[in-house]
CSV table of C-alpha atoms and ligand atoms in Angstrom, one decimal:
chain,number,residue,atom,x,y,z
A,1,UNK,CA,164.8,70.6,-52.5
A,2,UNK,CA,165.0,73.5,-56.2
A,3,UNK,CA,161.9,73.8,-57.2
A,4,UNK,CA,161.3,72.2,-60.4
A,5,UNK,CA,161.4,76.2,-63.4
A,6,UNK,CA,158.0,76.8,-64.0
A,7,UNK,CA,157.3,77.3,-68.2
A,8,UNK,CA,154.2,79.3,-69.3
A,9,UNK,CA,153.3,77.6,-72.9
A,10,UNK,CA,151.6,79.5,-74.9
A,11,UNK,CA,149.4,78.0,-77.9
A,12,UNK,CA,148.3,80.5,-80.1
A,13,UNK,CA,147.5,77.9,-83.3
A,14,UNK,CA,149.1,76.9,-86.7
A,15,UNK,CA,149.7,73.6,-88.0
A,16,UNK,CA,151.8,72.1,-84.7
A,17,UNK,CA,148.1,71.6,-83.7
A,18,UNK,CA,145.8,71.7,-86.6
A,19,UNK,CA,144.3,68.4,-88.3
A,20,UNK,CA,143.5,67.4,-90.9
A,21,UNK,CA,139.5,68.7,-91.9
A,22,UNK,CA,137.8,65.6,-94.1
A,23,UNK,CA,135.8,66.7,-96.3
A,24,UNK,CA,137.7,69.9,-97.3
A,25,UNK,CA,141.2,67.7,-96.9
A,26,UNK,CA,143.2,71.2,-95.8
A,27,UNK,CA,144.6,72.3,-92.5
A,28,UNK,CA,142.7,73.5,-89.1
A,29,UNK,CA,144.2,74.5,-85.8
A,30,UNK,CA,142.2,71.9,-82.8
A,31,UNK,CA,142.0,71.7,-79.4
A,32,UNK,CA,145.3,72.8,-77.4
A,33,UNK,CA,144.0,69.8,-74.8
A,34,UNK,CA,144.1,67.0,-77.3
A,35,UNK,CA,147.8,68.8,-78.7
A,36,UNK,CA,148.9,67.6,-75.2
A,37,UNK,CA,147.8,64.6,-75.0
A,38,UNK,CA,149.6,63.5,-77.9
A,39,UNK,CA,152.6,65.6,-76.3
A,40,UNK,CA,153.1,62.7,-73.2
A,41,UNK,CA,156.8,63.6,-72.6
A,42,UNK,CA,156.3,67.2,-71.5
A,43,UNK,CA,155.4,65.3,-68.0
A,44,UNK,CA,159.3,63.4,-67.9
A,45,UNK,CA,161.1,67.3,-67.9
A,46,UNK,CA,161.9,68.6,-65.0
A,47,UNK,CA,160.2,71.4,-64.9
A,48,UNK,CA,156.4,72.6,-64.2
A,49,UNK,CA,155.1,73.3,-66.9
A,50,UNK,CA,151.3,75.7,-67.0
A,51,UNK,CA,149.6,76.6,-70.3
A,52,UNK,CA,147.1,79.4,-71.8
A,53,UNK,CA,146.3,79.7,-75.0
A,54,UNK,CA,144.5,82.6,-77.5
A,55,UNK,CA,140.7,81.8,-77.1
A,56,UNK,CA,140.3,80.4,-80.9
A,57,UNK,CA,143.4,79.2,-82.3
A,58,UNK,CA,144.4,80.1,-85.4
A,59,UNK,CA,147.0,79.2,-88.5
A,60,UNK,CA,149.5,82.2,-89.0
A,61,UNK,CA,148.5,83.7,-92.0
A,62,UNK,CA,146.1,85.8,-89.6
A,63,UNK,CA,148.4,87.4,-87.6
A,64,UNK,CA,148.5,90.9,-86.3
A,65,UNK,CA,149.4,94.0,-84.4
A,66,UNK,CA,146.6,92.6,-81.8
A,67,UNK,CA,147.3,89.0,-81.1
A,68,UNK,CA,151.0,90.4,-80.5
A,69,UNK,CA,149.9,92.9,-77.8
A,70,UNK,CA,147.6,89.6,-76.6
A,71,UNK,CA,150.6,87.4,-76.5
A,72,UNK,CA,152.6,90.3,-74.4
A,73,UNK,CA,149.6,90.6,-72.3
A,74,UNK,CA,149.9,86.4,-71.3
A,75,UNK,CA,153.4,87.4,-70.5
A,76,UNK,CA,153.8,90.2,-68.3
A,77,UNK,CA,150.7,88.9,-66.7
A,78,UNK,CA,152.8,85.4,-66.3
A,79,UNK,CA,156.9,87.5,-65.7
A,80,UNK,CA,157.1,87.1,-62.5
A,81,UNK,CA,155.7,84.1,-61.7
A,82,UNK,CA,157.4,81.4,-64.6
A,83,UNK,CA,160.8,81.3,-65.3
A,84,UNK,CA,160.7,81.0,-69.1
A,85,UNK,CA,157.9,81.8,-71.2
A,86,UNK,CA,157.2,78.8,-74.5
A,87,UNK,CA,155.2,80.4,-78.0
A,88,UNK,CA,153.7,77.8,-80.6
A,89,UNK,CA,152.9,79.6,-83.8
A,90,UNK,CA,152.9,79.1,-87.1
A,91,UNK,CA,155.4,78.3,-89.3
A,92,UNK,CA,155.4,81.1,-91.9
A,93,UNK,CA,154.3,85.0,-89.3
A,94,UNK,CA,157.0,83.5,-87.1
A,95,UNK,CA,159.8,85.7,-87.8
A,96,UNK,CA,157.6,88.7,-87.9
A,97,UNK,CA,155.7,87.7,-84.4
A,98,UNK,CA,159.0,86.7,-83.2
A,99,UNK,CA,160.8,90.2,-83.5
A,100,UNK,CA,158.1,92.5,-83.0
A,101,UNK,CA,157.5,90.9,-79.5
A,102,UNK,CA,161.3,91.7,-79.2
A,103,UNK,CA,160.7,95.2,-78.6
A,104,UNK,CA,157.3,95.2,-77.6
A,105,UNK,CA,159.3,93.3,-74.6
A,106,UNK,CA,161.8,96.1,-73.5
A,107,UNK,CA,164.7,94.3,-71.2
A,108,UNK,CA,163.4,91.0,-71.2
A,109,UNK,CA,165.3,88.7,-68.2
A,110,UNK,CA,163.9,85.7,-68.9
A,111,UNK,CA,163.1,83.2,-72.3
A,112,UNK,CA,160.0,83.7,-74.9
A,113,UNK,CA,161.0,81.3,-77.0
A,114,UNK,CA,159.1,80.1,-80.4
A,115,UNK,CA,158.6,77.3,-82.4
A,116,UNK,CA,156.6,74.9,-83.8
A,117,UNK,CA,156.6,72.7,-87.1
A,118,UNK,CA,156.0,71.6,-90.6
A,119,UNK,CA,154.0,68.3,-90.1
A,120,UNK,CA,151.3,69.0,-87.4
A,121,UNK,CA,152.1,67.5,-83.9
A,122,UNK,CA,149.8,63.4,-84.8
A,123,UNK,CA,150.9,63.0,-88.1
A,124,UNK,CA,153.8,60.2,-87.9
A,125,UNK,CA,156.7,62.4,-89.8
A,126,UNK,CA,156.0,65.3,-87.4
A,127,UNK,CA,159.4,67.6,-85.9
A,128,UNK,CA,156.5,68.5,-84.1
A,129,UNK,CA,158.2,66.4,-80.8
A,130,UNK,CA,161.7,67.0,-80.8
A,131,UNK,CA,160.8,71.3,-81.2
A,132,UNK,CA,158.4,72.2,-78.2
A,133,UNK,CA,160.3,69.8,-76.0
A,134,UNK,CA,163.8,70.8,-76.5
A,135,UNK,CA,162.1,74.3,-76.7
A,136,UNK,CA,161.1,73.7,-73.4
A,137,UNK,CA,164.6,72.4,-71.6
A,138,UNK,CA,166.1,75.7,-73.6
A,139,UNK,CA,163.2,77.8,-71.7
A,140,UNK,CA,164.3,76.0,-68.5
A,141,UNK,CA,168.3,76.6,-68.5
A,142,UNK,CA,169.3,78.2,-66.3
A,143,UNK,CA,172.9,79.6,-64.1
A,144,UNK,CA,174.5,81.0,-61.3
A,145,UNK,CA,170.0,81.4,-60.4
A,146,UNK,CA,169.1,82.6,-63.3
A,147,UNK,CA,167.4,82.0,-67.3
A,148,UNK,CA,171.0,81.1,-68.6
A,149,UNK,CA,168.5,82.8,-72.3
A,150,UNK,CA,166.7,86.4,-71.5
A,151,UNK,CA,165.5,87.5,-75.3
A,152,UNK,CA,163.5,86.3,-77.3
A,153,UNK,CA,164.7,83.6,-79.9
A,154,UNK,CA,163.2,80.8,-82.6
A,155,UNK,CA,163.8,77.6,-82.6
A,156,UNK,CA,163.2,75.3,-84.5
A,157,UNK,CA,164.6,71.8,-86.2
A,158,UNK,CA,167.8,71.6,-84.1
A,159,UNK,CA,168.6,75.6,-83.9
A,160,UNK,CA,167.9,78.1,-81.2
A,161,UNK,CA,167.9,81.3,-83.3
A,162,UNK,CA,167.9,85.2,-81.9
A,163,UNK,CA,164.0,85.7,-83.6
A,164,UNK,CA,164.5,89.0,-84.8
A,165,UNK,CA,167.5,88.0,-87.3
A,166,UNK,CA,165.7,85.2,-88.6
A,167,UNK,CA,163.8,84.4,-92.0
A,168,UNK,CA,160.9,81.0,-92.9
A,169,UNK,CA,163.4,79.8,-95.5
A,170,UNK,CA,161.0,77.3,-97.0
A,171,UNK,CA,157.8,75.6,-97.4
A,172,UNK,CA,159.0,72.1,-98.2
A,173,UNK,CA,161.8,71.2,-95.1
A,174,UNK,CA,161.7,70.8,-91.3
A,175,UNK,CA,164.5,73.7,-92.0
A,176,UNK,CA,162.5,75.9,-92.3
A,177,UNK,CA,164.4,79.2,-91.2
A,178,UNK,CA,167.9,81.2,-90.9
A,179,UNK,CA,169.4,83.8,-89.3
A,180,UNK,CA,171.7,84.5,-92.4
A,181,UNK,CA,173.2,87.5,-90.4
A,182,UNK,CA,173.8,86.6,-86.6
A,183,UNK,CA,175.4,82.8,-85.9
A,184,UNK,CA,172.6,80.1,-84.0
A,185,UNK,CA,171.9,80.7,-80.1
A,186,UNK,CA,172.0,77.1,-79.9
A,187,UNK,CA,172.4,73.7,-81.6
A,188,UNK,CA,171.4,70.6,-80.2
A,189,UNK,CA,172.8,67.3,-80.7
A,190,UNK,CA,174.0,64.6,-78.6
A,191,UNK,CA,174.5,67.7,-76.4
A,192,UNK,CA,173.6,71.5,-76.3
A,193,UNK,CA,176.4,73.2,-77.7
A,194,UNK,CA,175.5,76.9,-76.3
A,195,UNK,CA,177.2,79.7,-77.6
A,196,UNK,CA,177.0,82.7,-74.8
A,197,UNK,CA,178.9,84.9,-76.4
A,198,UNK,CA,176.1,85.5,-78.8
A,199,UNK,CA,173.7,85.6,-76.4
A,200,UNK,CA,172.3,89.0,-75.2
A,201,UNK,CA,172.6,90.3,-72.6
A,202,UNK,CA,170.5,93.5,-70.9
A,203,UNK,CA,171.2,96.2,-68.2
A,204,UNK,CA,168.7,96.1,-65.0
A,205,UNK,CA,166.9,98.2,-66.2
A,206,UNK,CA,163.2,97.1,-65.4
A,207,UNK,CA,161.4,95.0,-67.5
A,208,UNK,CA,158.9,97.0,-69.5
A,209,UNK,CA,155.9,96.0,-72.2
A,210,UNK,CA,155.1,98.6,-75.3
A,211,UNK,CA,152.0,98.1,-76.8
A,212,UNK,CA,151.7,101.1,-79.3
A,213,UNK,CA,153.1,100.1,-82.3
A,214,UNK,CA,151.9,101.7,-85.3
A,215,UNK,CA,151.0,100.1,-89.3
A,216,UNK,CA,150.0,102.2,-92.0
A,217,UNK,CA,153.7,101.0,-93.1
A,218,UNK,CA,154.1,100.5,-96.9
A,219,UNK,CA,156.8,98.0,-97.9
A,220,UNK,CA,157.8,98.7,-101.5
A,221,UNK,CA,159.9,95.9,-103.4
A,222,UNK,CA,161.9,97.4,-106.1
A,223,UNK,CA,161.7,95.5,-108.9
A,224,UNK,CA,163.7,96.5,-112.7
A,225,UNK,CA,160.4,98.4,-114.8
A,226,UNK,CA,158.7,99.4,-112.0
A,227,UNK,CA,156.0,102.1,-113.5
A,228,UNK,CA,157.3,104.7,-111.9
A,229,UNK,CA,152.7,106.0,-111.5
A,230,UNK,CA,152.4,102.5,-109.1
A,231,UNK,CA,155.2,103.6,-106.4
A,232,UNK,CA,153.9,107.0,-106.8
A,233,UNK,CA,150.1,106.2,-106.1
A,234,UNK,CA,151.5,103.8,-103.8
A,235,UNK,CA,153.9,106.9,-102.1
A,236,UNK,CA,150.9,109.9,-102.3
A,237,UNK,CA,148.4,107.0,-100.0
A,238,UNK,CA,147.5,109.2,-97.3
A,239,UNK,CA,148.2,108.1,-94.1
A,240,UNK,CA,151.5,106.4,-94.6
A,241,UNK,CA,154.0,107.0,-91.6
A,242,UNK,CA,156.7,104.9,-92.2
A,243,UNK,CA,158.6,103.1,-96.1
A,244,UNK,CA,160.2,99.6,-96.2
A,245,UNK,CA,161.7,100.0,-99.6
A,246,UNK,CA,163.1,97.0,-100.1
A,247,UNK,CA,166.6,97.7,-102.2
A,248,UNK,CA,169.0,95.6,-104.6
A,249,UNK,CA,172.2,93.9,-103.3
A,250,UNK,CA,174.0,96.0,-100.8
A,251,UNK,CA,171.0,99.1,-101.4
A,252,UNK,CA,171.0,99.7,-104.7
A,253,UNK,CA,167.8,101.1,-106.1
A,254,UNK,CA,167.3,103.0,-110.0
A,255,UNK,CA,169.1,106.4,-111.0
A,256,UNK,CA,165.4,107.7,-112.9
A,257,UNK,CA,165.0,111.4,-111.5
A,258,UNK,CA,161.3,111.3,-111.3
A,259,UNK,CA,161.8,108.5,-108.6
A,260,UNK,CA,164.5,109.4,-107.1
A,261,UNK,CA,162.5,112.6,-106.1
A,262,UNK,CA,159.1,111.4,-105.0
A,263,UNK,CA,161.5,109.8,-102.2
A,264,UNK,CA,162.8,113.0,-101.3
A,265,UNK,CA,159.0,114.0,-101.3
A,266,UNK,CA,158.6,112.2,-99.0
A,267,UNK,CA,161.1,112.1,-96.7
A,268,UNK,CA,160.5,115.9,-96.9
A,269,UNK,CA,157.2,115.1,-95.9
A,270,UNK,CA,157.9,113.5,-92.6
A,271,UNK,CA,157.6,109.9,-93.8
A,272,UNK,CA,160.8,107.9,-92.8
A,273,UNK,CA,162.1,105.7,-95.5
A,274,UNK,CA,163.9,102.8,-94.2
A,275,UNK,CA,166.3,100.9,-97.5
A,276,UNK,CA,166.9,97.5,-96.4
A,277,UNK,CA,168.1,94.4,-99.3
A,278,UNK,CA,165.7,92.1,-100.9
A,279,UNK,CA,168.9,89.5,-100.6
A,280,UNK,CA,168.6,86.8,-98.5
A,281,UNK,CA,172.6,87.9,-96.4
A,282,UNK,CA,174.9,90.9,-95.7
A,283,UNK,CA,174.2,94.6,-94.9
A,284,UNK,CA,172.7,97.5,-96.9
A,285,UNK,CA,175.9,99.7,-96.9
A,286,UNK,CA,174.0,103.3,-98.9
A,287,UNK,CA,177.5,105.1,-100.8
A,288,UNK,CA,178.7,102.0,-102.2
A,289,UNK,CA,177.6,102.4,-106.0
A,290,UNK,CA,176.4,104.9,-107.6
A,291,UNK,CA,173.0,103.5,-107.5
A,292,UNK,CA,172.6,104.0,-104.3
A,293,UNK,CA,174.4,107.7,-102.8
A,294,UNK,CA,171.4,109.7,-104.5
A,295,UNK,CA,168.9,107.9,-101.5
A,296,UNK,CA,171.9,108.7,-99.2
A,297,UNK,CA,171.6,112.3,-100.1
A,298,UNK,CA,168.1,111.7,-100.0
A,299,UNK,CA,167.7,111.5,-96.4
A,300,UNK,CA,167.1,107.9,-96.7
A,301,UNK,CA,167.7,105.6,-93.1
A,302,UNK,CA,169.6,102.7,-93.6
A,303,UNK,CA,168.8,98.9,-91.9
A,304,UNK,CA,171.6,98.0,-92.4
A,305,UNK,CA,171.5,93.6,-91.8
A,306,UNK,CA,168.1,93.4,-90.5
A,307,UNK,CA,165.6,91.3,-91.9
A,308,UNK,CA,162.8,92.7,-93.5
A,309,UNK,CA,160.3,91.0,-90.7
A,310,UNK,CA,163.1,93.2,-88.0
A,311,UNK,CA,163.0,96.4,-89.8
A,312,UNK,CA,159.0,96.1,-89.9
A,313,UNK,CA,159.1,95.9,-86.2
A,314,UNK,CA,161.9,98.3,-85.4
A,315,UNK,CA,159.3,100.7,-87.9
A,316,UNK,CA,156.6,100.1,-85.7
A,317,UNK,CA,157.5,100.2,-82.7
A,318,UNK,CA,159.5,103.3,-83.4
A,319,UNK,CA,157.2,105.7,-84.4
A,320,UNK,CA,154.8,104.2,-82.0
A,321,UNK,CA,157.0,106.6,-79.6
A,322,UNK,CA,156.8,109.3,-81.3
A,323,UNK,CA,160.3,110.2,-82.2
A,324,UNK,CA,161.1,113.3,-83.6
A,325,UNK,CA,162.8,113.1,-87.6
A,326,UNK,CA,166.8,112.6,-86.1
A,327,UNK,CA,166.4,110.9,-83.5
A,328,UNK,CA,164.0,108.1,-85.2
A,329,UNK,CA,167.2,108.2,-87.6
A,330,UNK,CA,169.5,107.4,-85.2
A,331,UNK,CA,168.2,105.0,-83.2
A,332,UNK,CA,166.4,102.7,-86.0
A,333,UNK,CA,170.2,102.5,-87.4
A,334,UNK,CA,171.2,102.0,-83.4
A,335,UNK,CA,171.0,98.5,-82.0
A,336,UNK,CA,168.2,98.3,-79.4
A,337,UNK,CA,167.5,94.6,-79.1
A,338,UNK,CA,170.9,93.2,-80.7
A,339,UNK,CA,169.1,93.0,-84.7
A,340,UNK,CA,171.1,94.4,-86.6
A,341,UNK,CA,175.3,94.2,-86.3
B,401,LIG,N1,149.8,77.8,-92.1
B,401,LIG,C1,150.4,77.3,-90.4
B,401,LIG,C2,150.7,78.9,-90.1
B,401,LIG,O1,151.7,79.8,-90.7
B,401,LIG,C3,151.9,77.3,-91.0
B,401,LIG,C4,152.9,76.6,-90.0
B,401,LIG,O2,152.0,76.4,-89.0
B,401,LIG,O3,153.9,76.3,-90.2
B,401,LIG,O4,149.8,79.1,-89.6
């Protein structure tokens, strides 16, 4: 008899496991055991589920790289013992954590599936049960004795996505996430429709965990009328190690000389500047319009069709690798974990 696949279910916090505080009316995290008692269906699945939890579950708005490292360490410790990992996480910053883990876990040969919910698991109309049960089922899938999914994913409202392609698009709808520039990996209906061609196939190199992330990154969102003194002050902040410029359309910004000069000055100081679009879908293509030619000439790096979440995580990870400027640029523009087309 073949053993049931072993799945490690990791609870970090989020709405899925929250209850209402009747004094304040606000939702707050509660004990993980109670969460499992609320889903007896988990015992009906053909897999052995072991659970782990953050000591103090958090609302994901408090997520940070220390917690990402904690999560990676739980996965690293259980890597050889489990066929897959399901991470329960608040939806607010799930795409950031999923993106970060995709870079931190190199040569991942097993599924790490993030999920959560818009309504707590105890709520009558909850979306938590389907999300959790299907996420576990997906983590347990295998083909020719190997896990079918070997990357960091996000499962929400009937769709499995590559996590570093996702972004939270709704604070209201059950369909809270989208992956505008990459198709879903699996669509869940009566059957699971698996898009095998879209799955990432890592090489055979050994699994490696990267924990050195650099946080000193400035995310600078362009808007019409952004004052010169503010942009210059932000770019002059001591110890900024990287800048993520959120631009218009296919990578355009104002062509005002003060702006272009301050970007050039930043790059000359050895600080990489990445161009990411504010658009929900599509790609940065510097040079398409006059309003991005100067950025290209100044040495700004094109983020192509990466989400802000993925670009930020990639920058944190690559700055931690201490690469020279040229290598940094070429590695940044290369797909490492399927994060860009
Ligand atoms: N504020 C919650 C969190 O991100 C929202 C959720 O779980 O969906 O932790």
